[in-house]
Amino acid sequence: ISDDSSFYGGHGIVGAQVPLGCGIAFAQKYAKEEAVTFAMYGDGAANQGQLFEYICLWDLPSILVCENNHYGMGTADWRAAKSPSYYKRGDYVPGLKVDGMDAFAVKQACKLAKEHALKNGPIILEMDTYRYHGHSMSDPVGAHTFTRDDISGVRQERDPIERIKKLVLSHDLATEKELKDFFINLNIDMEKEIRKEIDDAIAKAKDCPMPEPSELFTNVYVKGFGTESFGADRKEVKAALP
Amino acid sequence: MWGILRRSAVDGGGFSASSLRRTRFSLVSARSYAAGSKEMTVRDALNSAIDEEMSADPKVFVMGEEVGQYQGAYKITKGLLEKYGPERVYDTPITEAGFTGIGVGAAYAGLKPVVEFMTFNFSMQAIDHIINSAAKSNYMSAGQINVPIAFRGPNGAAAGVGAQHSQCYAAWYASVPGLKVLAPYSAEDARGLLKAAIRDPDPVVFLENELLYGESFPISEEALDSSFCLPIGKAKIEREGKDVTITTFSKMVGFALKAAEKLAEEGIGAEVINLRSIRPLDRATINASVRKTSRLVTVEEGFPQHGVCAEICASVVEESFSYLDAPVARIAGADVPMPYAANLERLALPQVEDIVRAAKRACYRSK
């Protein structure tokens, strides 16, 4: 800046100046300048956000469900957000934090959310849940910080199916033996059934022929007006889009 | 990186550019086949370029999703967090608009961010900042606010990643004055162009290719030096020929070279130009070549309408019309969103046979 006034001027895109101001503050911190930046915006620019400010204004009957498993690819939630309380993000949109591993809690929350959304407008449901495995094959070693003990602990205490089993037992709805037999049969039959369904679907998909080359040009538009479209070599491969 | 780990064990942590170079030599020569020839993957080339530029200038920092602890989604930034610490390598939340805005703001204040997009498809979330906050600032501020930022990441098609993850953004970004747009092919291109991009005082869009990351290329001693840099705005003639000019960039350079081999068998000498720089476009080299061969085939992976090929054809028709002996030809991606089915994806991308066919048509030698 030529005259050292540290005034970066105005900006033509409403609302964009806020992260830019944060970037300047970032640079000040990086250089350890002990200085601050004022990023200024009006009530108009405050609505640049596309979510909460807007949907709340029009009372859209939407339920925002945040499935929080505490990891975004390789990055833990506390490394990605100052406040990982996603249910509190809404300001004028109310939010509920729900134990996402408890089937009954989830059911009740959804019932309540639907009633609310239809009557009052948007609501956030943050479903607290757990990721048993890493993100993908390309995770570096040690990316997933949950230990095997952590994981088996969660399976014991919070696994949705285990919990229902415990509830059934503690309310004497069935004996241990009845449950065991039930589960054995259920697991065997259900597992067999599910496995068959999946295997059938895979076989069907694999047997399915690859699409015809003409499929390259289908569904580009609903209404193509007969416009021409081309393959890699436009003199060789072309089609009229219906 | 194996080299970096070895050095910290031996040197106790001193990271000078020349000691990096020595390690780089020994790492590479352990893998070379013929005496005296060194090879390097594009991935290692990019990693070493960022490493050296960070070492040379404390204002350079890296920002993006999973670039730090995860070692980079494609491992391009592997080892950088361990080497430079969390004050130089930033893992961001998933908000391209947010971190691109912060990066551009940091560049306004004089830092030199290297912002990674996991793929350039996601750059569309941040394209307002790239165009309106970065590209136009120097012009609108009468030179008071320049933006020395580099945006890098994979661009174009990978393999079976579907329509929303396969678009080539070369034409879109290269149409904007105020931006520079580079597209490397070989490991040498990757090193030289990325170093140039990071050093450049203007915003640079650096378009890599996921499928090239693992490919090895021979690399010269000169290219391994930490001061190595390639000029922005200059194309490279990868293969000389006198019958037809083929221009292209990124992964398609490899395809064009294969096409040139096939054409040579039929007695057609193709001159293959690796653009390296989409903006500024090296019109001089392209036109000089067409004035020599009289025929032009332009190749790109992206959508054909308003593409890089279209610009090159227009330029040649404008500047070298009387030299042309055949219509200019474009081989580009199909004019449809990228299909998922493997056979359709193949049809939607230029193949070697498409380039050969177009070159022979230009030489009036088809069928």
PDB file of N, CA and C in Angstrom, chain A residues 1-3 8 11 13 16-17 19-20 22-24 26-27 30 32 72-75 79-81 135-136 138-140 143 210-217 220 228-236, chain B residues 58 60-61 66 69-70 73 75 87-88 90-91 93 98 101-102 104-106 108-109 111 118 128-129 132-133 144-145 304 330-332 334-336 339 341-344 347-350 354 357 361 367:
ATOM      1  N   ILE A   1       0.861  -1.190   0.000  1.00  0.00           N
ATOM      2  CA  ILE A   1       0.000   0.000   0.000  1.00  0.00           C
ATOM      3  C   ILE A   1       0.893   1.235   0.000  1.00  0.00           C
ATOM      4  N   SER A   2       0.668   2.123  -0.931  1.00  0.00           N
ATOM      5  CA  SER A   2       1.673   3.160  -1.186  1.00  0.00           C
ATOM      6  C   SER A   2       1.799   4.180  -0.076  1.00  0.00           C
ATOM      7  N   ASP A   3       0.681   4.592   0.539  1.00  0.00           N
ATOM      8  CA  ASP A   3       0.826   5.694   1.489  1.00  0.00           C
ATOM      9  C   ASP A   3       0.798   5.229   2.946  1.00  0.00           C
ATOM     10  N   TYR A   8      -7.380  -0.674   2.876  1.00  0.00           N
ATOM     11  CA  TYR A   8      -7.424  -1.523   1.683  1.00  0.00           C
ATOM     12  C   TYR A   8      -8.608  -1.239   0.772  1.00  0.00           C
ATOM     13  N   HIS A  11     -14.892  -3.002  -1.708  1.00  0.00           N
ATOM     14  CA  HIS A  11     -14.885  -4.232  -2.493  1.00  0.00           C
ATOM     15  C   HIS A  11     -16.222  -4.383  -3.197  1.00  0.00           C
ATOM     16  N   ILE A  13     -17.764  -7.024  -4.393  1.00  0.00           N
ATOM     17  CA  ILE A  13     -18.585  -8.213  -4.184  1.00  0.00           C
ATOM     18  C   ILE A  13     -19.033  -8.240  -2.727  1.00  0.00           C
ATOM     19  N   ALA A  16     -17.730 -10.503   0.418  1.00  0.00           N
ATOM     20  CA  ALA A  16     -16.450 -11.170   0.194  1.00  0.00           C
ATOM     21  C   ALA A  16     -15.337 -10.529   0.984  1.00  0.00           C
ATOM     22  N   GLN A  17     -15.535  -9.288   1.388  1.00  0.00           N
ATOM     23  CA  GLN A  17     -14.443  -8.585   2.064  1.00  0.00           C
ATOM     24  C   GLN A  17     -14.176  -9.144   3.456  1.00  0.00           C
ATOM     25  N   PRO A  19     -13.785 -12.506   4.619  1.00  0.00           N
ATOM     26  CA  PRO A  19     -12.605 -13.377   4.658  1.00  0.00           C
ATOM     27  C   PRO A  19     -11.335 -12.695   4.187  1.00  0.00           C
ATOM     28  N   LEU A  20     -11.452 -11.702   3.296  1.00  0.00           N
ATOM     29  CA  LEU A  20     -10.248 -10.980   2.873  1.00  0.00           C
ATOM     30  C   LEU A  20      -9.643 -10.255   4.071  1.00  0.00           C
ATOM     31  N   CYS A  22      -9.948 -11.126   7.114  1.00  0.00           N
ATOM     32  CA  CYS A  22      -9.349 -12.170   7.938  1.00  0.00           C
ATOM     33  C   CYS A  22      -7.992 -12.571   7.394  1.00  0.00           C
ATOM     34  N   GLY A  23      -7.842 -12.548   6.088  1.00  0.00           N
ATOM     35  CA  GLY A  23      -6.563 -12.873   5.475  1.00  0.00           C
ATOM     36  C   GLY A  23      -5.505 -11.850   5.830  1.00  0.00           C
ATOM     37  N   ILE A  24      -5.893 -10.589   5.862  1.00  0.00           N
ATOM     38  CA  ILE A  24      -4.946  -9.551   6.257  1.00  0.00           C
ATOM     39  C   ILE A  24      -4.550  -9.749   7.719  1.00  0.00           C
ATOM     40  N   PHE A  26      -4.559 -12.551   9.260  1.00  0.00           N
ATOM     41  CA  PHE A  26      -3.716 -13.750   9.220  1.00  0.00           C
ATOM     42  C   PHE A  26      -2.258 -13.350   8.967  1.00  0.00           C
ATOM     43  N   ALA A  27      -2.068 -12.460   7.992  1.00  0.00           N
ATOM     44  CA  ALA A  27      -0.719 -12.024   7.655  1.00  0.00           C
ATOM     45  C   ALA A  27      -0.098 -11.262   8.811  1.00  0.00           C
ATOM     46  N   TYR A  30       0.966 -13.886  11.297  1.00  0.00           N
ATOM     47  CA  TYR A  30       2.090 -14.629  10.726  1.00  0.00           C
ATOM     48  C   TYR A  30       3.387 -13.853  10.927  1.00  0.00           C
ATOM     49  N   LYS A  32       3.796 -11.691  13.205  1.00  0.00           N
ATOM     50  CA  LYS A  32       3.859 -11.340  14.623  1.00  0.00           C
ATOM     51  C   LYS A  32       3.859  -9.823  14.827  1.00  0.00           C
ATOM     52  N   GLY A  72     -13.401 -35.037   9.363  1.00  0.00           N
ATOM     53  CA  GLY A  72     -13.630 -34.696   7.958  1.00  0.00           C
ATOM     54  C   GLY A  72     -12.448 -35.228   7.179  1.00  0.00           C
ATOM     55  N   MET A  73     -12.600 -36.333   6.517  1.00  0.00           N
ATOM     56  CA  MET A  73     -11.492 -37.012   5.848  1.00  0.00           C
ATOM     57  C   MET A  73     -10.420 -37.300   6.883  1.00  0.00           C
ATOM     58  N   GLY A  74      -9.277 -36.597   6.882  1.00  0.00           N
ATOM     59  CA  GLY A  74      -8.252 -36.902   7.866  1.00  0.00           C
ATOM     60  C   GLY A  74      -8.231 -35.930   9.029  1.00  0.00           C
ATOM     61  N   THR A  75      -9.119 -34.936   8.986  1.00  0.00           N
ATOM     62  CA  THR A  75      -9.018 -33.831   9.942  1.00  0.00           C
ATOM     63  C   THR A  75     -10.097 -33.912  11.015  1.00  0.00           C
ATOM     64  N   ARG A  79      -9.991 -29.530  14.823  1.00  0.00           N
ATOM     65  CA  ARG A  79      -8.981 -28.883  13.993  1.00  0.00           C
ATOM     66  C   ARG A  79      -9.612 -28.127  12.835  1.00  0.00           C
ATOM     67  N   ALA A  80     -10.926 -28.269  12.681  1.00  0.00           N
ATOM     68  CA  ALA A  80     -11.560 -27.646  11.519  1.00  0.00           C
ATOM     69  C   ALA A  80     -12.545 -26.560  11.907  1.00  0.00           C
ATOM     70  N   ALA A  81     -12.879 -26.442  13.179  1.00  0.00           N
ATOM     71  CA  ALA A  81     -13.865 -25.433  13.562  1.00  0.00           C
ATOM     72  C   ALA A  81     -13.601 -24.966  14.980  1.00  0.00           C
ATOM     73  N   HIS A 135     -10.699 -42.987   6.710  1.00  0.00           N
ATOM     74  CA  HIS A 135     -11.393 -42.405   5.558  1.00  0.00           C
ATOM     75  C   HIS A 135     -11.249 -43.274   4.320  1.00  0.00           C
ATOM     76  N   SER A 136     -10.009 -43.617   3.962  1.00  0.00           N
ATOM     77  CA  SER A 136      -9.809 -44.385   2.729  1.00  0.00           C
ATOM     78  C   SER A 136      -8.463 -45.084   2.758  1.00  0.00           C
ATOM     79  N   SER A 138      -5.920 -44.317   1.212  1.00  0.00           N
ATOM     80  CA  SER A 138      -4.757 -43.431   1.134  1.00  0.00           C
ATOM     81  C   SER A 138      -4.489 -42.701   2.449  1.00  0.00           C
ATOM     82  N   ASP A 139      -5.180 -43.116   3.539  1.00  0.00           N
ATOM     83  CA  ASP A 139      -4.871 -42.535   4.847  1.00  0.00           C
ATOM     84  C   ASP A 139      -3.421 -42.838   5.199  1.00  0.00           C
ATOM     85  N   PRO A 140      -2.675 -41.846   5.677  1.00  0.00           N
ATOM     86  CA  PRO A 140      -1.328 -42.166   6.142  1.00  0.00           C
ATOM     87  C   PRO A 140      -1.417 -42.986   7.424  1.00  0.00           C
ATOM     88  N   ALA A 143      -3.279 -41.993  10.911  1.00  0.00           N
ATOM     89  CA  ALA A 143      -4.211 -40.884  10.685  1.00  0.00           C
ATOM     90  C   ALA A 143      -5.409 -40.983  11.623  1.00  0.00           C
ATOM     91  N   MET A 210     -22.209 -52.991 -21.087  1.00  0.00           N
ATOM     92  CA  MET A 210     -21.745 -51.601 -21.028  1.00  0.00           C
ATOM     93  C   MET A 210     -22.681 -50.769 -21.903  1.00  0.00           C
ATOM     94  N   PRO A 211     -22.810 -49.510 -21.593  1.00  0.00           N
ATOM     95  CA  PRO A 211     -23.737 -48.699 -22.396  1.00  0.00           C
ATOM     96  C   PRO A 211     -23.300 -48.595 -23.855  1.00  0.00           C
ATOM     97  N   GLU A 212     -24.283 -48.427 -24.727  1.00  0.00           N
ATOM     98  CA  GLU A 212     -23.995 -48.229 -26.151  1.00  0.00           C
ATOM     99  C   GLU A 212     -23.249 -46.915 -26.350  1.00  0.00           C
ATOM    100  N   PRO A 213     -22.372 -46.831 -27.335  1.00  0.00           N
ATOM    101  CA  PRO A 213     -21.678 -45.566 -27.607  1.00  0.00           C
ATOM    102  C   PRO A 213     -22.631 -44.388 -27.794  1.00  0.00           C
ATOM    103  N   SER A 214     -23.822 -44.646 -28.346  1.00  0.00           N
ATOM    104  CA  SER A 214     -24.740 -43.526 -28.550  1.00  0.00           C
ATOM    105  C   SER A 214     -25.205 -42.931 -27.227  1.00  0.00           C
ATOM    106  N   GLU A 215     -25.078 -43.701 -26.148  1.00  0.00           N
ATOM    107  CA  GLU A 215     -25.456 -43.189 -24.823  1.00  0.00           C
ATOM    108  C   GLU A 215     -24.598 -42.004 -24.408  1.00  0.00           C
ATOM    109  N   LEU A 216     -23.465 -41.852 -25.087  1.00  0.00           N
ATOM    110  CA  LEU A 216     -22.604 -40.704 -24.789  1.00  0.00           C
ATOM    111  C   LEU A 216     -23.402 -39.404 -24.836  1.00  0.00           C
ATOM    112  N   PHE A 217     -24.392 -39.361 -25.737  1.00  0.00           N
ATOM    113  CA  PHE A 217     -25.082 -38.101 -25.972  1.00  0.00           C
ATOM    114  C   PHE A 217     -26.474 -38.011 -25.367  1.00  0.00           C
ATOM    115  N   VAL A 220     -28.192 -34.998 -22.074  1.00  0.00           N
ATOM    116  CA  VAL A 220     -27.441 -33.779 -21.816  1.00  0.00           C
ATOM    117  C   VAL A 220     -28.433 -32.674 -21.436  1.00  0.00           C
ATOM    118  N   GLU A 228     -26.208 -29.511 -32.104  1.00  0.00           N
ATOM    119  CA  GLU A 228     -25.190 -30.530 -32.356  1.00  0.00           C
ATOM    120  C   GLU A 228     -24.261 -30.689 -31.159  1.00  0.00           C
ATOM    121  N   SER A 229     -23.886 -31.934 -30.900  1.00  0.00           N
ATOM    122  CA  SER A 229     -22.851 -32.183 -29.889  1.00  0.00           C
ATOM    123  C   SER A 229     -21.801 -33.082 -30.518  1.00  0.00           C
ATOM    124  N   PHE A 230     -20.591 -33.087 -29.980  1.00  0.00           N
ATOM    125  CA  PHE A 230     -19.480 -33.746 -30.663  1.00  0.00           C
ATOM    126  C   PHE A 230     -18.715 -34.686 -29.755  1.00  0.00           C
ATOM    127  N   GLY A 231     -18.070 -35.675 -30.394  1.00  0.00           N
ATOM    128  CA  GLY A 231     -17.111 -36.520 -29.693  1.00  0.00           C
ATOM    129  C   GLY A 231     -15.739 -35.878 -29.737  1.00  0.00           C
ATOM    130  N   ALA A 232     -14.707 -36.648 -29.385  1.00  0.00           N
ATOM    131  CA  ALA A 232     -13.353 -36.097 -29.311  1.00  0.00           C
ATOM    132  C   ALA A 232     -12.903 -35.559 -30.666  1.00  0.00           C
ATOM    133  N   ASP A 233     -13.261 -36.264 -31.730  1.00  0.00           N
ATOM    134  CA  ASP A 233     -12.929 -35.812 -33.074  1.00  0.00           C
ATOM    135  C   ASP A 233     -14.235 -35.354 -33.716  1.00  0.00           C
ATOM    136  N   ARG A 234     -14.453 -34.044 -33.769  1.00  0.00           N
ATOM    137  CA  ARG A 234     -15.762 -33.537 -34.166  1.00  0.00           C
ATOM    138  C   ARG A 234     -16.129 -33.861 -35.599  1.00  0.00           C
ATOM    139  N   LYS A 235     -15.139 -34.221 -36.416  1.00  0.00           N
ATOM    140  CA  LYS A 235     -15.452 -34.595 -37.800  1.00  0.00           C
ATOM    141  C   LYS A 235     -15.919 -36.032 -37.889  1.00  0.00           C
ATOM    142  N   GLU A 236     -15.630 -36.818 -36.843  1.00  0.00           N
ATOM    143  CA  GLU A 236     -15.956 -38.248 -36.875  1.00  0.00           C
ATOM    144  C   GLU A 236     -17.216 -38.573 -36.086  1.00  0.00           C
TER     145      GLU A 236
ATOM    146  N   PRO B  58      10.622 -17.141   3.546  1.00  0.00           N
ATOM    147  CA  PRO B  58       9.743 -17.411   4.683  1.00  0.00           C
ATOM    148  C   PRO B  58       8.315 -16.906   4.497  1.00  0.00           C
ATOM    149  N   VAL B  60       6.525 -17.699   1.976  1.00  0.00           N
ATOM    150  CA  VAL B  60       5.769 -18.725   1.260  1.00  0.00           C
ATOM    151  C   VAL B  60       5.165 -19.683   2.283  1.00  0.00           C
ATOM    152  N   PHE B  61       3.850 -19.923   2.189  1.00  0.00           N
ATOM    153  CA  PHE B  61       3.234 -20.922   3.052  1.00  0.00           C
ATOM    154  C   PHE B  61       2.218 -21.720   2.244  1.00  0.00           C
ATOM    155  N   GLU B  66      -6.261 -31.153   4.001  1.00  0.00           N
ATOM    156  CA  GLU B  66      -5.442 -32.354   4.184  1.00  0.00           C
ATOM    157  C   GLU B  66      -3.995 -32.216   3.701  1.00  0.00           C
ATOM    158  N   GLN B  69      -1.275 -32.844   8.131  1.00  0.00           N
ATOM    159  CA  GLN B  69      -1.226 -34.128   8.839  1.00  0.00           C
ATOM    160  C   GLN B  69      -1.488 -35.321   7.938  1.00  0.00           C
ATOM    161  N   TYR B  70      -2.365 -35.157   6.968  1.00  0.00           N
ATOM    162  CA  TYR B  70      -2.713 -36.264   6.061  1.00  0.00           C
ATOM    163  C   TYR B  70      -1.630 -36.462   5.012  1.00  0.00           C
ATOM    164  N   ALA B  73      -3.667 -34.970  -0.017  1.00  0.00           N
ATOM    165  CA  ALA B  73      -4.616 -35.958  -0.541  1.00  0.00           C
ATOM    166  C   ALA B  73      -3.959 -36.817  -1.618  1.00  0.00           C
ATOM    167  N   LYS B  75      -0.509 -36.707  -1.763  1.00  0.00           N
ATOM    168  CA  LYS B  75       0.867 -36.786  -1.267  1.00  0.00           C
ATOM    169  C   LYS B  75       1.814 -35.787  -1.911  1.00  0.00           C
ATOM    170  N   GLU B  87       3.062 -23.447  11.391  1.00  0.00           N
ATOM    171  CA  GLU B  87       2.967 -22.035  11.061  1.00  0.00           C
ATOM    172  C   GLU B  87       3.251 -21.769   9.586  1.00  0.00           C
ATOM    173  N   ARG B  88       3.641 -22.820   8.860  1.00  0.00           N
ATOM    174  CA  ARG B  88       3.900 -22.652   7.431  1.00  0.00           C
ATOM    175  C   ARG B  88       3.002 -23.567   6.591  1.00  0.00           C
ATOM    176  N   TYR B  90      -0.835 -25.208   6.577  1.00  0.00           N
ATOM    177  CA  TYR B  90      -2.136 -25.102   7.233  1.00  0.00           C
ATOM    178  C   TYR B  90      -3.161 -26.067   6.670  1.00  0.00           C
ATOM    179  N   ASP B  91      -3.689 -26.922   7.559  1.00  0.00           N
ATOM    180  CA  ASP B  91      -4.844 -27.745   7.188  1.00  0.00           C
ATOM    181  C   ASP B  91      -6.085 -26.876   7.351  1.00  0.00           C
ATOM    182  N   PRO B  93     -10.397 -26.125   7.097  1.00  0.00           N
ATOM    183  CA  PRO B  93     -11.705 -26.774   7.037  1.00  0.00           C
ATOM    184  C   PRO B  93     -12.160 -26.833   5.576  1.00  0.00           C
ATOM    185  N   GLY B  98     -13.920 -19.802   1.889  1.00  0.00           N
ATOM    186  CA  GLY B  98     -13.280 -19.253   3.084  1.00  0.00           C
ATOM    187  C   GLY B  98     -11.765 -19.217   2.973  1.00  0.00           C
ATOM    188  N   GLY B 101     -10.424 -16.978   0.151  1.00  0.00           N
ATOM    189  CA  GLY B 101     -10.525 -15.560   0.514  1.00  0.00           C
ATOM    190  C   GLY B 101      -9.415 -15.170   1.472  1.00  0.00           C
ATOM    191  N   ILE B 102      -9.190 -16.014   2.482  1.00  0.00           N
ATOM    192  CA  ILE B 102      -8.121 -15.716   3.442  1.00  0.00           C
ATOM    193  C   ILE B 102      -6.764 -15.711   2.740  1.00  0.00           C
ATOM    194  N   VAL B 104      -6.105 -15.011  -0.429  1.00  0.00           N
ATOM    195  CA  VAL B 104      -5.963 -13.803  -1.253  1.00  0.00           C
ATOM    196  C   VAL B 104      -5.715 -12.590  -0.361  1.00  0.00           C
ATOM    197  N   GLY B 105      -6.426 -12.516   0.773  1.00  0.00           N
ATOM    198  CA  GLY B 105      -6.197 -11.413   1.707  1.00  0.00           C
ATOM    199  C   GLY B 105      -4.771 -11.419   2.228  1.00  0.00           C
ATOM    200  N   ALA B 106      -4.252 -12.598   2.540  1.00  0.00           N
ATOM    201  CA  ALA B 106      -2.872 -12.697   3.007  1.00  0.00           C
ATOM    202  C   ALA B 106      -1.909 -12.222   1.923  1.00  0.00           C
ATOM    203  N   TYR B 108      -2.645  -9.969  -0.362  1.00  0.00           N
ATOM    204  CA  TYR B 108      -2.758  -8.496  -0.385  1.00  0.00           C
ATOM    205  C   TYR B 108      -1.732  -7.895   0.574  1.00  0.00           C
ATOM    206  N   ALA B 109      -1.568  -8.560   1.739  1.00  0.00           N
ATOM    207  CA  ALA B 109      -0.688  -8.016   2.764  1.00  0.00           C
ATOM    208  C   ALA B 109       0.764  -8.447   2.570  1.00  0.00           C
ATOM    209  N   LEU B 111       2.145 -11.662   1.829  1.00  0.00           N
ATOM    210  CA  LEU B 111       2.603 -13.048   1.943  1.00  0.00           C
ATOM    211  C   LEU B 111       2.468 -13.759   0.606  1.00  0.00           C
ATOM    212  N   MET B 118      -8.222 -29.467  -3.772  1.00  0.00           N
ATOM    213  CA  MET B 118      -8.090 -30.931  -3.876  1.00  0.00           C
ATOM    214  C   MET B 118      -8.312 -31.395  -5.320  1.00  0.00           C
ATOM    215  N   ASP B 128     -15.052 -16.790  -7.306  1.00  0.00           N
ATOM    216  CA  ASP B 128     -15.211 -15.336  -7.156  1.00  0.00           C
ATOM    217  C   ASP B 128     -13.928 -14.715  -6.607  1.00  0.00           C
ATOM    218  N   HIS B 129     -13.317 -15.391  -5.620  1.00  0.00           N
ATOM    219  CA  HIS B 129     -12.082 -14.831  -5.061  1.00  0.00           C
ATOM    220  C   HIS B 129     -10.929 -14.910  -6.042  1.00  0.00           C
ATOM    221  N   ASN B 132     -12.411 -12.141  -8.986  1.00  0.00           N
ATOM    222  CA  ASN B 132     -12.692 -10.770  -8.558  1.00  0.00           C
ATOM    223  C   ASN B 132     -11.790 -10.252  -7.451  1.00  0.00           C
ATOM    224  N   SER B 133     -11.287 -11.143  -6.619  1.00  0.00           N
ATOM    225  CA  SER B 133     -10.422 -10.657  -5.549  1.00  0.00           C
ATOM    226  C   SER B 133      -8.947 -10.716  -5.936  1.00  0.00           C
ATOM    227  N   GLN B 144      -1.376  -0.809  -6.825  1.00  0.00           N
ATOM    228  CA  GLN B 144      -1.054  -0.721  -5.397  1.00  0.00           C
ATOM    229  C   GLN B 144      -1.237  -2.040  -4.668  1.00  0.00           C
ATOM    230  N   ILE B 145      -2.168  -2.854  -5.165  1.00  0.00           N
ATOM    231  CA  ILE B 145      -2.384  -4.140  -4.497  1.00  0.00           C
ATOM    232  C   ILE B 145      -2.104  -5.257  -5.500  1.00  0.00           C
ATOM    233  N   PRO B 304     -15.040 -28.677 -25.859  1.00  0.00           N
ATOM    234  CA  PRO B 304     -14.560 -28.032 -27.092  1.00  0.00           C
ATOM    235  C   PRO B 304     -14.999 -26.583 -27.279  1.00  0.00           C
ATOM    236  N   ARG B 330      -9.517 -29.295 -34.399  1.00  0.00           N
ATOM    237  CA  ARG B 330      -9.537 -29.389 -32.944  1.00  0.00           C
ATOM    238  C   ARG B 330      -9.880 -30.814 -32.536  1.00  0.00           C
ATOM    239  N   ILE B 331      -9.069 -31.363 -31.655  1.00  0.00           N
ATOM    240  CA  ILE B 331      -9.434 -32.630 -31.001  1.00  0.00           C
ATOM    241  C   ILE B 331      -9.585 -32.295 -29.528  1.00  0.00           C
ATOM    242  N   ALA B 332     -10.787 -32.467 -28.985  1.00  0.00           N
ATOM    243  CA  ALA B 332     -11.027 -32.046 -27.605  1.00  0.00           C
ATOM    244  C   ALA B 332     -11.886 -33.076 -26.893  1.00  0.00           C
ATOM    245  N   ALA B 334     -15.281 -34.652 -25.396  1.00  0.00           N
ATOM    246  CA  ALA B 334     -16.611 -34.644 -26.009  1.00  0.00           C
ATOM    247  C   ALA B 334     -17.475 -33.559 -25.378  1.00  0.00           C
ATOM    248  N   ASP B 335     -18.446 -33.109 -26.164  1.00  0.00           N
ATOM    249  CA  ASP B 335     -19.287 -31.993 -25.741  1.00  0.00           C
ATOM    250  C   ASP B 335     -20.424 -32.469 -24.837  1.00  0.00           C
ATOM    251  N   VAL B 336     -20.065 -33.291 -23.844  1.00  0.00           N
ATOM    252  CA  VAL B 336     -21.054 -33.837 -22.905  1.00  0.00           C
ATOM    253  C   VAL B 336     -20.404 -33.854 -21.525  1.00  0.00           C
ATOM    254  N   PRO B 339     -18.891 -38.917 -18.796  1.00  0.00           N
ATOM    255  CA  PRO B 339     -19.650 -40.098 -18.379  1.00  0.00           C
ATOM    256  C   PRO B 339     -18.882 -40.890 -17.328  1.00  0.00           C
ATOM    257  N   ALA B 341     -19.407 -44.501 -17.019  1.00  0.00           N
ATOM    258  CA  ALA B 341     -19.102 -45.818 -17.603  1.00  0.00           C
ATOM    259  C   ALA B 341     -17.762 -45.745 -18.312  1.00  0.00           C
ATOM    260  N   ALA B 342     -16.931 -46.771 -18.055  1.00  0.00           N
ATOM    261  CA  ALA B 342     -15.554 -46.716 -18.541  1.00  0.00           C
ATOM    262  C   ALA B 342     -15.465 -46.614 -20.063  1.00  0.00           C
ATOM    263  N   ASN B 343     -16.352 -47.315 -20.764  1.00  0.00           N
ATOM    264  CA  ASN B 343     -16.271 -47.252 -22.224  1.00  0.00           C
ATOM    265  C   ASN B 343     -16.702 -45.884 -22.752  1.00  0.00           C
ATOM    266  N   LEU B 344     -17.710 -45.290 -22.107  1.00  0.00           N
ATOM    267  CA  LEU B 344     -18.144 -43.962 -22.547  1.00  0.00           C
ATOM    268  C   LEU B 344     -17.106 -42.905 -22.186  1.00  0.00           C
ATOM    269  N   LEU B 347     -14.650 -42.765 -24.805  1.00  0.00           N
ATOM    270  CA  LEU B 347     -15.157 -42.058 -25.980  1.00  0.00           C
ATOM    271  C   LEU B 347     -15.211 -40.555 -25.765  1.00  0.00           C
ATOM    272  N   ALA B 348     -15.292 -40.141 -24.494  1.00  0.00           N
ATOM    273  CA  ALA B 348     -15.447 -38.719 -24.211  1.00  0.00           C
ATOM    274  C   ALA B 348     -14.108 -37.989 -24.141  1.00  0.00           C
ATOM    275  N   LEU B 349     -13.013 -38.723 -24.200  1.00  0.00           N
ATOM    276  CA  LEU B 349     -11.688 -38.099 -24.113  1.00  0.00           C
ATOM    277  C   LEU B 349     -10.900 -38.367 -25.383  1.00  0.00           C
ATOM    278  N   PRO B 350     -10.026 -37.425 -25.775  1.00  0.00           N
ATOM    279  CA  PRO B 350      -9.205 -37.661 -26.964  1.00  0.00           C
ATOM    280  C   PRO B 350      -8.320 -38.892 -26.759  1.00  0.00           C
ATOM    281  N   ASP B 354      -7.431 -40.568 -32.350  1.00  0.00           N
ATOM    282  CA  ASP B 354      -8.119 -39.348 -32.809  1.00  0.00           C
ATOM    283  C   ASP B 354      -7.100 -38.325 -33.317  1.00  0.00           C
ATOM    284  N   ARG B 357      -5.705 -39.480 -36.654  1.00  0.00           N
ATOM    285  CA  ARG B 357      -6.681 -39.304 -37.736  1.00  0.00           C
ATOM    286  C   ARG B 357      -6.764 -37.853 -38.171  1.00  0.00           C
ATOM    287  N   ARG B 361      -5.875 -36.241 -41.792  1.00  0.00           N
ATOM    288  CA  ARG B 361      -6.858 -35.456 -42.552  1.00  0.00           C
ATOM    289  C   ARG B 361      -6.242 -34.143 -42.977  1.00  0.00           C
ATOM    290  N   LYS B 367      -8.064 -42.224 -45.090  1.00  0.00           N
ATOM    291  CA  LYS B 367      -8.688 -43.385 -45.761  1.00  0.00           C
ATOM    292  C   LYS B 367      -8.160 -43.547 -47.175  1.00  0.00           C
TER     293      LYS B 367
END
